[in-house]
Amino acid sequence: MERAPGRPAPVSRHWRFTGWLLAAVWLFFLNIPLATALHQAQLWRRAVGVTTLVAFGLVYVVVFQWARGRRQEHRPVPVGRARALVALLLGLGLAGIPGTGGDWLATLVFVAAAAVFLLPGVEALVVVALAALTPPVVARLVPGWEAESTVVFAVLLASFAMFGVSRLAQRNAELQAAQAEIRRLAVAEERARTARDLHDILGHSLTVVAVKAELAGRLLELDTARAATEIADVERLARQALADVRRTVGAYREISLAGELAGARTALAAAGIVAELPDDVPELSAERDELFGWAVREGVTNVVRHSGARRCVIQVRPDRVEIADDGRGPADPDGAGHGLTGLRERARRLDATVTVGRRADGPGFLLRVGA
């Protein structure tokens, strides 16, 4: 099912798992307060410390994934909810003090990182500054707590790293949005070009057809021969317009050798030309299959339109395709038409050649594309 233009591509299961892993791996640094909680002599202190740390880790991972998902969907993080989540993380860290003691300060590293990822710039800077100043301040105020310089360094380092991650995520989101807009504009431009082409083809042709049909209707009783001539012109113009529409629409369809061989069988049968087509097609690369498909389309079109042939033979080999007939060939045997010009350009990109000329083994013309 196609996505609506501008919507981001769905995140694969692999990358969703990777996102959870990136958030959870940093919880390793809670091992120090966790060890402190597990070695508490009193059971209730041990339970409080372990419970709050587990809850802290789960909340941190869920919050990180939630904010990351909103960024990938190009949706802003609500400021009020972001403040509440940062406060929740801080509260869980403080609640664990009876079980973790002074080691609860390690949770400030995660609080600062979450603030940088969730909050606006000024608010995040204030939270980081307070988290960095808390360890030396509480060391002076609380007896027995030591100044944790490593925590201060970790807070600053984690904040700086998270700032880079958040800016990178923002730039990636902007890049995805820009790419989606470019794709949307390209599709719109292509549709507009197709509409213009069809309008130009059908507008002119149908106008002339309507005028000539009206004239033929008036001439039916006055000049039957002239009316028949006008009707023949109407038929010719209608066929020409139909061919132009087919060429325009066909440019948007994928060309394949098998599809063109099937179309060739139908076109030759409709023109009363006996067709000899291969039953099996050799294995070809995608580029060569498309080139041979274009060759069959151009060759059969020329056989039906210009050759006056009664028989057409198509041979496909791994290195070339040949379309031969027993007719008189096109008016321009040198192949200066637009179709052959385009075919030569496609063949040139694959270092292939296009040969047009009279058959050496009998009457008729031959189109060969390949080595």
mmCIF file of C-alpha atoms in Angstrom, residues 216-349:
data_model
loop_
_atom_site.group_PDB
_atom_site.id
_atom_site.type_symbol
_atom_site.label_atom_id
_atom_site.label_comp_id
_atom_site.label_asym_id
_atom_site.label_seq_id
_atom_site.Cartn_x
_atom_site.Cartn_y
_atom_site.Cartn_z
ATOM 1 C CA ALA A 216 -19.128 15.159 -43.637
ATOM 2 C CA GLY A 217 -22.654 15.176 -42.234
ATOM 3 C CA ARG A 218 -23.497 18.237 -44.305
ATOM 4 C CA LEU A 219 -21.973 16.735 -47.448
ATOM 5 C CA LEU A 220 -23.785 13.395 -47.254
ATOM 6 C CA GLU A 221 -26.662 14.600 -49.430
ATOM 7 C CA LEU A 222 -24.674 17.075 -51.548
ATOM 8 C CA ASP A 223 -21.401 15.303 -52.388
ATOM 9 C CA THR A 224 -21.104 11.664 -51.345
ATOM 10 C CA ALA A 225 -17.544 11.277 -52.616
ATOM 11 C CA ARG A 226 -16.364 14.344 -50.696
ATOM 12 C CA ALA A 227 -18.179 13.104 -47.577
ATOM 13 C CA ALA A 228 -16.413 9.741 -47.869
ATOM 14 C CA THR A 229 -13.079 11.535 -48.115
ATOM 15 C CA GLU A 230 -13.830 13.527 -44.956
ATOM 16 C CA ILE A 231 -14.878 10.362 -43.107
ATOM 17 C CA ALA A 232 -11.592 8.723 -44.132
ATOM 18 C CA ASP A 233 -9.740 11.732 -42.736
ATOM 19 C CA VAL A 234 -11.705 11.420 -39.496
ATOM 20 C CA GLU A 235 -10.666 7.773 -39.222
ATOM 21 C CA ARG A 236 -7.033 8.626 -39.923
ATOM 22 C CA LEU A 237 -6.982 11.423 -37.360
ATOM 23 C CA ALA A 238 -8.627 9.218 -34.731
ATOM 24 C CA ARG A 239 -6.072 6.463 -35.279
ATOM 25 C CA GLN A 240 -3.232 8.954 -35.116
ATOM 26 C CA ALA A 241 -4.553 10.470 -31.881
ATOM 27 C CA LEU A 242 -4.948 7.000 -30.394
ATOM 28 C CA ALA A 243 -1.366 6.128 -31.335
ATOM 29 C CA ASP A 244 -0.105 9.372 -29.766
ATOM 30 C CA VAL A 245 -1.987 8.645 -26.553
ATOM 31 C CA ARG A 246 -0.565 5.136 -26.448
ATOM 32 C CA ARG A 247 2.949 6.462 -26.874
ATOM 33 C CA THR A 248 2.422 9.037 -24.135
ATOM 34 C CA VAL A 249 0.931 6.575 -21.652
ATOM 35 C CA GLY A 250 3.347 3.828 -22.644
ATOM 36 C CA ALA A 251 6.254 5.980 -21.579
ATOM 37 C CA TYR A 252 5.067 5.576 -17.978
ATOM 38 C CA ARG A 253 4.788 1.786 -18.143
ATOM 39 C CA GLU A 254 7.672 -0.556 -17.622
ATOM 40 C CA ILE A 255 8.832 -2.071 -20.897
ATOM 41 C CA SER A 256 9.590 -5.804 -20.961
ATOM 42 C CA LEU A 257 10.437 -8.157 -23.791
ATOM 43 C CA ALA A 258 7.740 -10.662 -22.844
ATOM 44 C CA GLY A 259 5.070 -7.963 -22.770
ATOM 45 C CA GLU A 260 6.119 -6.529 -26.117
ATOM 46 C CA LEU A 261 6.163 -9.980 -27.741
ATOM 47 C CA ALA A 262 2.594 -10.534 -26.574
ATOM 48 C CA GLY A 263 1.596 -7.137 -27.925
ATOM 49 C CA ALA A 264 3.386 -7.850 -31.202
ATOM 50 C CA ARG A 265 1.402 -11.062 -31.712
ATOM 51 C CA THR A 266 -1.861 -9.160 -31.309
ATOM 52 C CA ALA A 267 -0.838 -6.234 -33.534
ATOM 53 C CA LEU A 268 0.431 -8.446 -36.353
ATOM 54 C CA ALA A 269 -2.684 -10.627 -36.270
ATOM 55 C CA ALA A 270 -4.913 -7.536 -36.455
ATOM 56 C CA ALA A 271 -2.973 -6.323 -39.507
ATOM 57 C CA GLY A 272 -3.326 -9.721 -41.230
ATOM 58 C CA ILE A 273 0.407 -10.438 -41.025
ATOM 59 C CA VAL A 274 1.603 -13.956 -40.247
ATOM 60 C CA ALA A 275 3.799 -13.825 -37.155
ATOM 61 C CA GLU A 276 6.619 -16.188 -36.213
ATOM 62 C CA LEU A 277 7.581 -15.454 -32.613
ATOM 63 C CA PRO A 278 9.903 -17.391 -30.284
ATOM 64 C CA ASP A 279 8.267 -19.768 -27.855
ATOM 65 C CA ASP A 280 11.007 -19.346 -25.261
ATOM 66 C CA VAL A 281 12.922 -16.211 -24.336
ATOM 67 C CA PRO A 282 16.514 -16.584 -23.050
ATOM 68 C CA GLU A 283 17.499 -15.243 -19.656
ATOM 69 C CA LEU A 284 18.467 -11.575 -20.021
ATOM 70 C CA SER A 285 19.610 -8.802 -17.731
ATOM 71 C CA ALA A 286 17.006 -6.195 -16.807
ATOM 72 C CA GLU A 287 18.616 -3.520 -18.993
ATOM 73 C CA ARG A 288 18.927 -5.780 -22.045
ATOM 74 C CA ASP A 289 15.381 -7.110 -21.570
ATOM 75 C CA GLU A 290 14.052 -3.556 -21.644
ATOM 76 C CA LEU A 291 16.160 -2.646 -24.693
ATOM 77 C CA PHE A 292 14.986 -5.710 -26.620
ATOM 78 C CA GLY A 293 11.411 -4.864 -25.638
ATOM 79 C CA TRP A 294 11.791 -1.386 -27.149
ATOM 80 C CA ALA A 295 13.295 -2.964 -30.266
ATOM 81 C CA VAL A 296 10.327 -5.310 -30.728
ATOM 82 C CA ARG A 297 7.885 -2.433 -30.215
ATOM 83 C CA GLU A 298 9.601 -0.209 -32.785
ATOM 84 C CA GLY A 299 10.171 -2.999 -35.296
ATOM 85 C CA VAL A 300 6.602 -4.320 -35.203
ATOM 86 C CA THR A 301 5.199 -0.780 -35.412
ATOM 87 C CA ASN A 302 7.182 -0.187 -38.604
ATOM 88 C CA VAL A 303 6.141 -3.565 -40.046
ATOM 89 C CA VAL A 304 2.466 -2.840 -39.458
ATOM 90 C CA ARG A 305 2.558 0.761 -40.658
ATOM 91 C CA HIS A 306 5.005 0.873 -43.530
ATOM 92 C CA SER A 307 6.136 -2.490 -44.807
ATOM 93 C CA GLY A 308 3.110 -3.903 -46.587
ATOM 94 C CA ALA A 309 4.454 -7.280 -45.434
ATOM 95 C CA ARG A 310 2.595 -10.573 -45.222
ATOM 96 C CA ARG A 311 5.019 -12.264 -42.868
ATOM 97 C CA CYS A 312 7.091 -11.130 -39.858
ATOM 98 C CA VAL A 313 9.710 -13.169 -38.035
ATOM 99 C CA ILE A 314 11.083 -12.209 -34.601
ATOM 100 C CA GLN A 315 14.159 -13.964 -33.252
ATOM 101 C CA VAL A 316 15.563 -13.434 -29.763
ATOM 102 C CA ARG A 317 19.040 -14.556 -28.755
ATOM 103 C CA PRO A 318 21.050 -13.781 -25.644
ATOM 104 C CA ASP A 319 23.082 -11.135 -27.475
ATOM 105 C CA ARG A 320 20.563 -9.695 -29.961
ATOM 106 C CA VAL A 321 16.991 -9.460 -31.208
ATOM 107 C CA GLU A 322 15.929 -9.413 -34.881
ATOM 108 C CA ILE A 323 12.673 -8.347 -36.523
ATOM 109 C CA ALA A 324 12.439 -9.270 -40.220
ATOM 110 C CA ASP A 325 9.586 -8.998 -42.760
ATOM 111 C CA ASP A 326 8.986 -9.731 -46.433
ATOM 112 C CA GLY A 327 7.570 -6.335 -47.360
ATOM 113 C CA ARG A 328 8.836 -3.232 -49.051
ATOM 114 C CA GLY A 329 10.030 -1.569 -45.834
ATOM 115 C CA PRO A 330 9.676 2.022 -44.628
ATOM 116 C CA ALA A 331 9.948 5.057 -46.875
ATOM 117 C CA ASP A 332 13.171 5.998 -45.094
ATOM 118 C CA PRO A 333 15.374 2.885 -45.150
ATOM 119 C CA ASP A 334 18.123 4.694 -43.261
ATOM 120 C CA GLY A 335 15.938 4.774 -40.176
ATOM 121 C CA ALA A 336 15.834 8.509 -39.506
ATOM 122 C CA GLY A 337 12.466 8.355 -37.738
ATOM 123 C CA HIS A 338 11.977 9.428 -34.130
ATOM 124 C CA GLY A 339 11.336 5.877 -32.944
ATOM 125 C CA LEU A 340 14.595 4.525 -34.320
ATOM 126 C CA THR A 341 16.477 7.582 -33.066
ATOM 127 C CA GLY A 342 15.269 6.911 -29.538
ATOM 128 C CA LEU A 343 16.086 3.211 -29.927
ATOM 129 C CA ARG A 344 19.639 4.045 -30.984
ATOM 130 C CA GLU A 345 20.060 6.288 -27.930
ATOM 131 C CA ARG A 346 18.925 3.507 -25.602
ATOM 132 C CA ALA A 347 21.194 0.989 -27.333
ATOM 133 C CA ARG A 348 24.159 3.350 -27.093
ATOM 134 C CA ARG A 349 23.826 3.471 -23.307
#
